[in-house]
mmCIF file of C-alpha atoms and ligand atoms in Angstrom:
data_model
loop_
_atom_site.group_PDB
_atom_site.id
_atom_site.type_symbol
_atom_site.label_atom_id
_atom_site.label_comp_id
_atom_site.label_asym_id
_atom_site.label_seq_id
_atom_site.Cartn_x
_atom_site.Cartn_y
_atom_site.Cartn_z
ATOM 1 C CA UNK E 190 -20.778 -23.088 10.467
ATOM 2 C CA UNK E 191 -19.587 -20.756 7.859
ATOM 3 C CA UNK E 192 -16.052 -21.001 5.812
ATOM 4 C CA UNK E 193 -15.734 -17.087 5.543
ATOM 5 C CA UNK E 194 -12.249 -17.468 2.979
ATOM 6 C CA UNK E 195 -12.356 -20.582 0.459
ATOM 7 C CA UNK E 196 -10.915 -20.424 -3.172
ATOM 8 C CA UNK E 197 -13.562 -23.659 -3.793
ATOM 9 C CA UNK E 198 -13.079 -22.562 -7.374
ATOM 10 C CA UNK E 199 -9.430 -23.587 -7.443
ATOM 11 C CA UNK E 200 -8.366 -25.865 -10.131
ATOM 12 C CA UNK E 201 -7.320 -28.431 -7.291
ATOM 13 C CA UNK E 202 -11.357 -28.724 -6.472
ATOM 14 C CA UNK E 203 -12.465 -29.571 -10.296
ATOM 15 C CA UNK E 204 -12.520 -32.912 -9.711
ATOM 16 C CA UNK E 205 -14.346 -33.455 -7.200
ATOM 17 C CA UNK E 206 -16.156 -30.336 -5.510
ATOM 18 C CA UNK E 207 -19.329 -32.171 -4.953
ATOM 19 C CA UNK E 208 -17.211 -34.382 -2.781
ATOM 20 C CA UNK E 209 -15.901 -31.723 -1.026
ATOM 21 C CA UNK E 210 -19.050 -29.673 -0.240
ATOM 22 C CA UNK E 211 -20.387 -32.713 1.027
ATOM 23 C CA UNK E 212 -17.633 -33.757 3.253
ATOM 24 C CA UNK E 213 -18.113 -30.055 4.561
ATOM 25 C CA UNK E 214 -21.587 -29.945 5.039
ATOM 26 C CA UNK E 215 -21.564 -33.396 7.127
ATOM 27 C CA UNK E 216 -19.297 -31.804 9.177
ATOM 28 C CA UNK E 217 -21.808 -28.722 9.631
ATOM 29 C CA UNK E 218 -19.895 -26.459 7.284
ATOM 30 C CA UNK E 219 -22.968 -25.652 5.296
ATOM 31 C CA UNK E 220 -22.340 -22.036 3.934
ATOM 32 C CA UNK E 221 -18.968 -20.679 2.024
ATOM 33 C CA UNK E 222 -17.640 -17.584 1.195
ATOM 34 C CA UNK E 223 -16.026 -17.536 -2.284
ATOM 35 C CA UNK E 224 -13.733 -14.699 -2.909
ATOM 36 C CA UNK E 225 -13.628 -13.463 -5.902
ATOM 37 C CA UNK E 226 -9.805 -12.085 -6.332
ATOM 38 C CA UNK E 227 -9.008 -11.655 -9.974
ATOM 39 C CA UNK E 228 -10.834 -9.431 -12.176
ATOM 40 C CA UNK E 229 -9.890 -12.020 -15.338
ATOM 41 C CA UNK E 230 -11.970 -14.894 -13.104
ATOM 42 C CA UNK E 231 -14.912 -12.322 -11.738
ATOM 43 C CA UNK E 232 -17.426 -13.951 -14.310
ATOM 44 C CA UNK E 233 -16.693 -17.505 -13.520
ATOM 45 C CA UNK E 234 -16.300 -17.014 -9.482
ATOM 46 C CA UNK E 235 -20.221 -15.473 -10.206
ATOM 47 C CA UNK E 236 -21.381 -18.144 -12.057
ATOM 48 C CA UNK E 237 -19.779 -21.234 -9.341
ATOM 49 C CA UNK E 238 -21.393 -19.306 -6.385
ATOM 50 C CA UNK E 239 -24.748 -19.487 -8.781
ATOM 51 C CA UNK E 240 -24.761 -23.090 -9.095
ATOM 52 C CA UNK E 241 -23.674 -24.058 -5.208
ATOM 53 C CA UNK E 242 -26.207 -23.538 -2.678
ATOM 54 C CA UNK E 243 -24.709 -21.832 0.408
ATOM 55 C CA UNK E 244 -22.251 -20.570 -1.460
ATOM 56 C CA UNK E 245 -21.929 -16.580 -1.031
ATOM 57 C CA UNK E 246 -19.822 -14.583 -3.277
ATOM 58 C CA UNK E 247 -16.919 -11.564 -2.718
ATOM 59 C CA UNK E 248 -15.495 -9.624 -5.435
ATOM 60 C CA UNK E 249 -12.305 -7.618 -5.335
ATOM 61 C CA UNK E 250 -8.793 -7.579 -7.142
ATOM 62 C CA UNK E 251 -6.207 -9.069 -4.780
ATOM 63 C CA UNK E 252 -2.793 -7.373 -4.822
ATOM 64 C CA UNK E 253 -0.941 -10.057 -6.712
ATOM 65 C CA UNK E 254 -3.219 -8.553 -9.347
ATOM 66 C CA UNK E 255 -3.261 -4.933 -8.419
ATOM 67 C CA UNK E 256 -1.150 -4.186 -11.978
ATOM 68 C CA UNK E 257 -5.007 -4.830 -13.195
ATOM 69 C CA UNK E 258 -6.382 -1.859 -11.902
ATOM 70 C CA UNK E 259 -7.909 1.108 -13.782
ATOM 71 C CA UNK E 260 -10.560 2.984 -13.681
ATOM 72 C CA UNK E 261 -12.069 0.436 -15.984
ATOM 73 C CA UNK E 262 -11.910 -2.529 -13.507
ATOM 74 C CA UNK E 263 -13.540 -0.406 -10.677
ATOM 75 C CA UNK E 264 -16.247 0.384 -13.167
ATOM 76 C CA UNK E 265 -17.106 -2.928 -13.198
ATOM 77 C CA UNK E 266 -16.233 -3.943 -9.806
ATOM 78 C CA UNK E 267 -18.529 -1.034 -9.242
ATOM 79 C CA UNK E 268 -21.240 -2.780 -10.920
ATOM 80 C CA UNK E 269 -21.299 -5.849 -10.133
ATOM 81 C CA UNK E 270 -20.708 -5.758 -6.544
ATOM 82 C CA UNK E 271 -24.204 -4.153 -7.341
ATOM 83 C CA UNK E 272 -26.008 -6.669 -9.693
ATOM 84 C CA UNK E 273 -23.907 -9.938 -8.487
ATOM 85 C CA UNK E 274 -24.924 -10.295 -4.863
ATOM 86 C CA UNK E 275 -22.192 -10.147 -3.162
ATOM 87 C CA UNK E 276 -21.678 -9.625 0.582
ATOM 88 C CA UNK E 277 -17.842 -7.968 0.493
ATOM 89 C CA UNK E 278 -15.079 -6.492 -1.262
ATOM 90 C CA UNK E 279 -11.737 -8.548 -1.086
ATOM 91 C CA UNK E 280 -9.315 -9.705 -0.826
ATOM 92 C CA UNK E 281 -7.515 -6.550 -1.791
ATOM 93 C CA UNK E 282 -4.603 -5.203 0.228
ATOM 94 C CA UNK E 283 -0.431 -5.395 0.120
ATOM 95 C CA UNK E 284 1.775 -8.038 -0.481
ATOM 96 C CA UNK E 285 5.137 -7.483 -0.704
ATOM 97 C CA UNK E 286 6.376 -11.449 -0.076
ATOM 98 C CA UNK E 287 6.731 -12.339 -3.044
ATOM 99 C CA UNK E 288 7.644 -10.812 -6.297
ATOM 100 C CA UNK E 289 4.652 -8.880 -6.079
ATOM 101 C CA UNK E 290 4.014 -4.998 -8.189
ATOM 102 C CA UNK E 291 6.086 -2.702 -6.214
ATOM 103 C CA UNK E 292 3.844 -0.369 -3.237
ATOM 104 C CA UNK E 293 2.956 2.694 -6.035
ATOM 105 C CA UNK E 294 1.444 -0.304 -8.285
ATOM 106 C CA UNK E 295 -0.252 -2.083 -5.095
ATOM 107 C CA UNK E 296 -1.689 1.412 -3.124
ATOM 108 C CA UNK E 297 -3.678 2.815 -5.529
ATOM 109 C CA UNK E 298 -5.459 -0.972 -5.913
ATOM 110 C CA UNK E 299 -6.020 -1.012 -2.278
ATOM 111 C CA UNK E 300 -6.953 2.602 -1.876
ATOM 112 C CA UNK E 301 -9.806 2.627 -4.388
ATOM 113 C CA UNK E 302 -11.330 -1.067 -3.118
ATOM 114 C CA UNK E 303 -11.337 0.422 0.236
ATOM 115 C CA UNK E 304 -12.922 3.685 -0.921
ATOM 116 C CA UNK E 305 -16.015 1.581 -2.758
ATOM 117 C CA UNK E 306 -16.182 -0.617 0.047
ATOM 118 C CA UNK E 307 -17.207 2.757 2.187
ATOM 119 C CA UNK E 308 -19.089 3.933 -0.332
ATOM 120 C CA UNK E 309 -21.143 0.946 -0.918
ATOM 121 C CA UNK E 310 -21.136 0.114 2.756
ATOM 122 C CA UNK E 311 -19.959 -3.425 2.404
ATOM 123 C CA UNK E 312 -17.032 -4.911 4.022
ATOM 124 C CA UNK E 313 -13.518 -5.457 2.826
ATOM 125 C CA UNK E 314 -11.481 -8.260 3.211
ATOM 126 C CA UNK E 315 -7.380 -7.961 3.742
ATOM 127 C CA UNK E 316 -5.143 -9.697 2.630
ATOM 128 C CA UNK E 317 -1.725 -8.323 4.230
ATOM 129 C CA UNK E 318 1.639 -10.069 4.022
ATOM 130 C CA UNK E 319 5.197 -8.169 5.179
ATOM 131 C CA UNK E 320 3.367 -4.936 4.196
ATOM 132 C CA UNK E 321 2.505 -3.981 7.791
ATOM 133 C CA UNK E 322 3.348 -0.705 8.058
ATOM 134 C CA UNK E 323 2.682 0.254 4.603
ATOM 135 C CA UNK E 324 -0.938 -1.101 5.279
ATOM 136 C CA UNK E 325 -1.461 0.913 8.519
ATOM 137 C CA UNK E 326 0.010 4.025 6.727
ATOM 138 C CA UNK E 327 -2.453 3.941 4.143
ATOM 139 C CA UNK E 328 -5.609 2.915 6.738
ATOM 140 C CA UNK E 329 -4.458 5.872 8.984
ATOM 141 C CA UNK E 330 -5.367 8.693 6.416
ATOM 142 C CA UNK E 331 -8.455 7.432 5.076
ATOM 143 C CA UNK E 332 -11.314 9.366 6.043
ATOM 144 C CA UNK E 333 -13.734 6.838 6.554
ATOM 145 C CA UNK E 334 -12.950 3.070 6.821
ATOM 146 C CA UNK E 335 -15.467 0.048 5.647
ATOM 147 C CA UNK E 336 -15.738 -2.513 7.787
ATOM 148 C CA UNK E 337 -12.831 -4.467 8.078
ATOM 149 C CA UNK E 338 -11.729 -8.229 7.670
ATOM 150 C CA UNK E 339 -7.856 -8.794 8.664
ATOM 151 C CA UNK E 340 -7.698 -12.466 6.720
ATOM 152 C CA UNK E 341 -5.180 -14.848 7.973
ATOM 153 C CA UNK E 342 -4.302 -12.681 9.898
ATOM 154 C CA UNK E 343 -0.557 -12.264 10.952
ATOM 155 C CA UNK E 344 0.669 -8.810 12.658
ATOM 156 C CA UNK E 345 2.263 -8.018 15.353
ATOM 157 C CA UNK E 346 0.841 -6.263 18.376
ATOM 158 C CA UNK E 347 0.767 -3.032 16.441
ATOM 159 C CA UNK E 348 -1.661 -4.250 14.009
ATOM 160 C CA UNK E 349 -3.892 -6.073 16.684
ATOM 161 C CA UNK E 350 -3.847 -2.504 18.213
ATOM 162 C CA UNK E 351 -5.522 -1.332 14.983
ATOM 163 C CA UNK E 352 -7.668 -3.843 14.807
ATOM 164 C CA UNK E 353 -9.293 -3.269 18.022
ATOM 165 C CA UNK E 354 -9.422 -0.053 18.466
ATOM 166 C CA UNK E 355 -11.100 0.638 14.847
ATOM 167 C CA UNK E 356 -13.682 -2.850 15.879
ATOM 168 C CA UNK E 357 -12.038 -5.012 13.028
ATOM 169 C CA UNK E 358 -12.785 -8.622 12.443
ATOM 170 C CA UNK E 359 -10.311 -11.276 12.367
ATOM 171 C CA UNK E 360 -10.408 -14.162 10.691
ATOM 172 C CA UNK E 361 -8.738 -17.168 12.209
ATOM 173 C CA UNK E 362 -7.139 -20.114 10.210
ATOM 174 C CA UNK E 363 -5.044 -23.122 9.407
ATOM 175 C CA UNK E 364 -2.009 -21.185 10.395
ATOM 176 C CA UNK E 365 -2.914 -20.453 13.735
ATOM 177 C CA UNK E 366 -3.000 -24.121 14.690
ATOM 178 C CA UNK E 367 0.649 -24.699 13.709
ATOM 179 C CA UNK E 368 3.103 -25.603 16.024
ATOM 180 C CA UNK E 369 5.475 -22.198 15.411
ATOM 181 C CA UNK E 370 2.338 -19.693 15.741
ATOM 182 C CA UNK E 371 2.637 -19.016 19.650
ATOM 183 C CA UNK E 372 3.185 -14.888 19.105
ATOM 184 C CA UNK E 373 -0.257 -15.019 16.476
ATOM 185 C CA UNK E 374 -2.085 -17.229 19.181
ATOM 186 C CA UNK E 375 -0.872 -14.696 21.632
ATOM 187 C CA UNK E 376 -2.398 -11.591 19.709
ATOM 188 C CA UNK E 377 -5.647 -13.279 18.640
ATOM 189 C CA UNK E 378 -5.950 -14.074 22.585
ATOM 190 C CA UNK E 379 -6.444 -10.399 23.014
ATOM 191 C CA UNK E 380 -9.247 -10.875 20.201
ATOM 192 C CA UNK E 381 -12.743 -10.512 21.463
ATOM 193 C CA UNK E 382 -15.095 -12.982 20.524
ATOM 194 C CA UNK E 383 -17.611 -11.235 18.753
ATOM 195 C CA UNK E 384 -14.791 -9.814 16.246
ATOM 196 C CA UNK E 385 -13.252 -13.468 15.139
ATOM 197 C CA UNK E 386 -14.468 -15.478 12.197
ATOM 198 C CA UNK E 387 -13.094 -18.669 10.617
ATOM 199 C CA UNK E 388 -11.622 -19.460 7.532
ATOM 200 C CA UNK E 389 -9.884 -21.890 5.676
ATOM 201 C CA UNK E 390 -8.224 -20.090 2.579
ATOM 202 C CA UNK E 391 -9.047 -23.926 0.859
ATOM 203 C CA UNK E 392 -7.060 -25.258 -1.139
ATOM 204 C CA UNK E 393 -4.005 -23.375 1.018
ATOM 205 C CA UNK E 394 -3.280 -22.978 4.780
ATOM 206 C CA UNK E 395 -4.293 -26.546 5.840
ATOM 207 C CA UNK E 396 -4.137 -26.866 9.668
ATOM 208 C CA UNK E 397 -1.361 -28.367 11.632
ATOM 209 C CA UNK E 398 -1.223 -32.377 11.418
ATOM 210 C CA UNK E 399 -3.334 -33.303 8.164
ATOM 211 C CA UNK E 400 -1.934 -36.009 6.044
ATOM 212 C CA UNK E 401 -3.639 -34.387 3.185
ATOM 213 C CA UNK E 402 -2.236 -31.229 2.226
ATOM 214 C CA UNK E 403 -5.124 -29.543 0.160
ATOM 215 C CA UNK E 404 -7.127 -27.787 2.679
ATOM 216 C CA UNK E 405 -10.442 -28.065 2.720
ATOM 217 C CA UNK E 406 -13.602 -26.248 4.232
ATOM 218 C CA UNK E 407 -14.572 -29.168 6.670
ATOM 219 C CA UNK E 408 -11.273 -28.162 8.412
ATOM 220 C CA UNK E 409 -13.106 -25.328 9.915
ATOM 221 C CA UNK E 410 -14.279 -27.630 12.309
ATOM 222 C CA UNK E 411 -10.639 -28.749 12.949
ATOM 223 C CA UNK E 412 -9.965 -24.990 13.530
ATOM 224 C CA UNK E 413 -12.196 -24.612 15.768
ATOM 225 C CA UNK E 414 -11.870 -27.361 18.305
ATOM 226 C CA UNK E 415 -8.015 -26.785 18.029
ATOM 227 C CA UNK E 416 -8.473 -23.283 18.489
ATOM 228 C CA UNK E 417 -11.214 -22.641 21.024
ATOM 229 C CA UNK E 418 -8.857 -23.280 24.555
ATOM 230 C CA UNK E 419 -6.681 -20.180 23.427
ATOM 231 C CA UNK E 420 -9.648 -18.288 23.731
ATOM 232 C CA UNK E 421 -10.660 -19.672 26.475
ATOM 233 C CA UNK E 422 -13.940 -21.155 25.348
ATOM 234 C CA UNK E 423 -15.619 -24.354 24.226
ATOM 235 C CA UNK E 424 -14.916 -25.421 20.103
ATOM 236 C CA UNK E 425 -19.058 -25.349 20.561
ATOM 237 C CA UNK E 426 -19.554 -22.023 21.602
ATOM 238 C CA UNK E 427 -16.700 -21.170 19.362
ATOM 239 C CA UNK E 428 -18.737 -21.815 16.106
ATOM 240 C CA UNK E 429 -21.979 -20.456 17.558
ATOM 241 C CA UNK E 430 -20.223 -17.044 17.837
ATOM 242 C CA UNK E 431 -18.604 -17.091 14.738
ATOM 243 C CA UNK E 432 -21.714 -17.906 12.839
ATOM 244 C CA UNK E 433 -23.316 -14.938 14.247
ATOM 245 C CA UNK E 434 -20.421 -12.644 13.519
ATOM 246 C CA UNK E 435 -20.246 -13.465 9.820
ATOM 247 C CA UNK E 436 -24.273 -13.632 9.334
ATOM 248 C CA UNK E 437 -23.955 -10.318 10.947
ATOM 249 C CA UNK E 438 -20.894 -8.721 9.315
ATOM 250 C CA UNK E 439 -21.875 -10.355 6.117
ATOM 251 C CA UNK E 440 -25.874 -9.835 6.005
ATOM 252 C CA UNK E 441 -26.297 -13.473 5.695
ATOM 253 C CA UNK E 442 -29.380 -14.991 5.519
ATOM 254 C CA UNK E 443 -30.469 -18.724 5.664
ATOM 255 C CA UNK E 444 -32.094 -19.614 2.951
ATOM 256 C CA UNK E 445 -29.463 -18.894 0.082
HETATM 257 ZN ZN1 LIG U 17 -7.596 -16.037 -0.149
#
């Protein structure tokens, strides 16, 4: 199985990431997506996916960090979305939750990440919180859309309109197995299969019920089989399905 959102080059994993990747592997969690969100950290996200096998690689500024971006930054994003590897753009989007750059600071960020990502034909990864509308004002007016990763994601039915009509993928996590998420399970019900991935966001958005807080990539197992009878279908063939989505989305290969 593949964790499609992990932040394995968190602080809280510098102890013991070999640990960790093993622990995820035994559980068949054998490839990761690292994304890459701060321009400041680009060099060292490159280098950790280098030196982990499995480990696959996005680049992108996320908008806690969208004050970063100038024509400079997407010079470089530019380039080394090009020499690096990597399989997506992300996470980039609008947050307005917490004392985020106000919208004029955040949509040009998002705007010009979503633009390379159609250019270079390579996904993009969202990352959307209490910025719905904002985020579907700027998606309506682009002329042509990347593909498109809603991770985490947490919208009403308006966005889940979006997202299926324009063949978005959703990725599924920790936060739809809490106890309080019956409206998300509800609109990733409507999700078809061959549009969902899972994620972890590790360290954050452990599942429901886990003594230890620090989430972890091997939970994507624990997503699964707590996941799969909302969508009607067997943890098993859950994972199967996924794997093929990302490896497909992604253009992953198995011998990385
Ligand atoms: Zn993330």
């Amino acid at each position: 199985m593949i964790d499609t959102h992990c932040h394995l080059d968190d602080r809280q994993f510098a102890h013991d990431i070999d640990a960790v990747l093993a622990a995820s592997v035994a559980a068949n969690v054998n490839r990761w997506l690292l994304i890459g969100y701060d321009p400041r950290r680009w060099d060292e996200a490159i280098t950790f996916v280098g030196s982990h096998r499995g480990m696959y690689l996005t680049l992108g500024v996320h908008p806690a960090e969208a004050p970063l971006w100038n024509a400079d930054v997407e010079m470089q994003l530019r380039n080394l979305l090009q020499e690096s590897g990597a399989v997506a753009i992300g996470e980039a989007g609008l947050d307005f939750y917490r004392d985020n750059a106000p919208y004029e600071v955040q949509a040009p960020a998002f705007r010009g990440q979503l633009r390379l990502a159609a250019e270079l034909d390579v996904p993009l990864i969202i990352h959307m919180r209490d910025a719905e509308d904002e985020l579907l004002d700027i998606l309506a007016v682009e002329p042509t859309l990347p593909s498109l990763v809603f991770h985490s994601f947490d919208g009403t039915e308006k966005l889940m309109d979006f997202v299926l009509s324009s063949g978005s993928y959703v990725g599924v996590g920790g936060l739809a197995t809490r106890q309080k998420s019956d409206g998300l399970r509800m609109q990733l019900a409507r999700v078809p299969l061959d549009r969902m991935l899972l994620e972890t966001d590790s360290p954050y958005l452990v599942p429901a019920r886990q003594k230890d807080r620090r989430n972890q990539p091997k939970h994507v197992v624990t997503i699964a089989t707590m996941m799969a009878e909302y969508f009607d279908t067997t943890p098993d063939a859950l994972a199967t399905q996924t794997t093929a989505n990302a490896e497909r989305l992604f253009g992953l290969n198995h011998d990385h």
